[in-house]
Amino acid sequence: MGNYKCCFCFTRRFTSSSAEPPADVKNTFAVYAEDGVAMSPEQLRRFLADRQGELATAADAADRIIERIREMRHRHHPMKFSRPQLSVDEFFHYLFSGELNPAIRSQVHQDMTAPLSHYFIYTSHNSYLKGNQLSSDSSDVPIIKALQRGVRVIELDMWPNSKKDDIDIVHGRTLTSPVPLIKCLRSIKEHAFTASPYPVVITLEDHLTSDLQAKVAEVALMVTQTFGDMLYYPKSESMEELPSPEALTRRIILSTKPPKEYLEAKSQKVKETGSQKRKETVEEDSWGKEVTDFTDELHYDNKDEQDQDDEDGDDDGGADDDDSKFGQSAAPEYKKLITLRAGKPKGRLVHALRGDPDKVRRLSLSEQQLEKLAASHGTEIVRFTQKNMLRIYPKGTRVTSSNYNPMLGWMHGAQMVALNMQGYGRSLWLMQGFYRANGGCGYVKKPGFLMKGEPYGEVFDPKRILPVKKILKVKVYLGDGWLKDFKGTYFDNYSPPDFYARVGIAGVPADCIMKKTKIIEDEWAPVWDEEFVFTLTVPELALLRVEVHEYDMSDKDDFGGQTCLPVLELRSGIRCLPLCDRKGTQYNSVRLLMGFSFSSESGAPYY
């Protein structure tokens, strides 16, 4: 404990002591350790099997864990150990290690041999923008950062340059600066498989005028020369089924609609975004808006659906899926390179959900279009996504690069739910957490109920309230690491912080809930020791949300860290949860010690 004099006769008191093992850890150690003093490899193995659910852990593996934790614990004071054993402090150090005792697995463990349409795919929107949608710079830097995070779908908007004689990658009709297409392609090639070996999809959005359509041949040449054998494209012009992520390992594929004369009449939408800027900014707080459970969207008044269907987004709006027009206006070589063909038919959007039994196609909807279709055609959306690809993108009024709740798209089977990766906020935290599943490879296998009919031949209905399938118990023991990662005066000038945690579930509306621990005053290493119980009707889509805040009596509470994790990826037992900053980057030291256990509702059918 240190006392530091400062002006106005205040005395700052900051404790530098680390967290102590909680009672559950001490009691557990006493049960398994020899005479309650030291834990041998065999005793550690029994603990891992009995309490952590790691049944396959062998005694020699436990021996290596003990050696590793003692090396880490005593790295500054090397010494030889006569017997490989753990003390209670070393046991606690092991449990509180994000490296040795993570809450989720870090390996790819799902079947990767199904068609692409069977997977949710980590998708970015306007991937080249460094900031807001109106005036920020376009660059390859955010593309590189997205790929390093595991994003698998990169969007590039092709627009005429200022002289109308060449093509730029830029957010058209805004003040954003352009970036050369070739620079983006080369950066994608260099960084595509840094975080994952599975395929990268490039969504090329064509906003070219008729006199620049000839440039499409140059785009085709640029793409083929840049990627070479990395580029995959189908031998035939239409596919009844898409290849699998495994078959496309370390390959690049294109997803786009036929080049066409850009519809100038659709330009009004960008002009409308300016008036929304102030409203949206006001709605954002320090952590981004609290995500909604989208119950209202599922019961949206759909009487104006015809008008909404005509809305032009930044993607397919108003485009005819007409291959004959494609052939007239673009080089056949470019057409051949497209794996995921995009576009939508004339008429109402619901007609596009009928699909084509002879070929796979990609449909794009704005978040608003999805809301309206979900209100009355939810099962048709699910049926469409069982074979075809559905992409959801943010509405044009999100000029600050804010985001929407991605869960509505996922629960309808949409594979490519695109979010703005430039900012931060709770919606983006959900996206980051969702794709921590399956080893963070950017592809998450869709649950079976979204891929096939129910026992009675019915397609999954996202609006249907289902019985409870699983019960998740979460115990929040304690937290530590803020004093290492933050300045001593960051939260409060004159005393240690007053931390509390918010713990909850994001998922289908019936499962969404947030709960809160008590506030622990004046502690850098708060001990909450509180348990929460969550009932889950669709655990396959549920995310565990964890946030830490510092209570401020006179102002907004301060941000202390967050993380989101897929519920079904959680490992039972006592686990370490490293926390992340607002943008999703993991802190060096801030972490929580938490406990997880699952039980099922006895005899409760899922459907």
Short mmCIF file of C-alpha atoms in Angstrom, two decimals, residues 24 44 89 91 101 109 189 204 255 289 310 338 352 381 431 503 541 568 587:
data_model
loop_
_atom_site.label_atom_id
_atom_site.label_comp_id
_atom_site.label_asym_id
_atom_site.label_seq_id
_atom_site.Cartn_x
_atom_site.Cartn_y
_atom_site.Cartn_z
CA ASP A 24 -14.04 -21.89 -4.58
CA LEU A 44 -4.39 -32.21 -11.61
CA ASP A 89 -1.11 -20.02 -5.62
CA PHE A 91 -2.96 -23.60 -9.17
CA ASN A 101 -6.94 -22.15 -19.34
CA HIS A 109 -13.29 -28.34 -34.93
CA LYS A 189 -3.24 -11.37 -51.76
CA LEU A 204 -16.82 -6.16 -56.18
CA SER A 255 -18.87 -12.29 -55.53
CA LYS A 289 -25.89 1.74 -28.34
CA ASP A 310 -37.47 -0.65 -54.63
CA ILE A 338 -17.56 -14.79 -60.80
CA ALA A 352 -36.36 -13.37 -55.02
CA ILE A 381 -35.79 -16.44 -45.93
CA MET A 431 -19.81 -9.98 -34.51
CA VAL A 503 -23.25 -10.41 -17.84
CA LEU A 541 -27.04 -18.92 -31.73
CA LEU A 568 -21.79 -23.60 -27.11
CA TYR A 587 -5.78 -6.12 -23.29
#
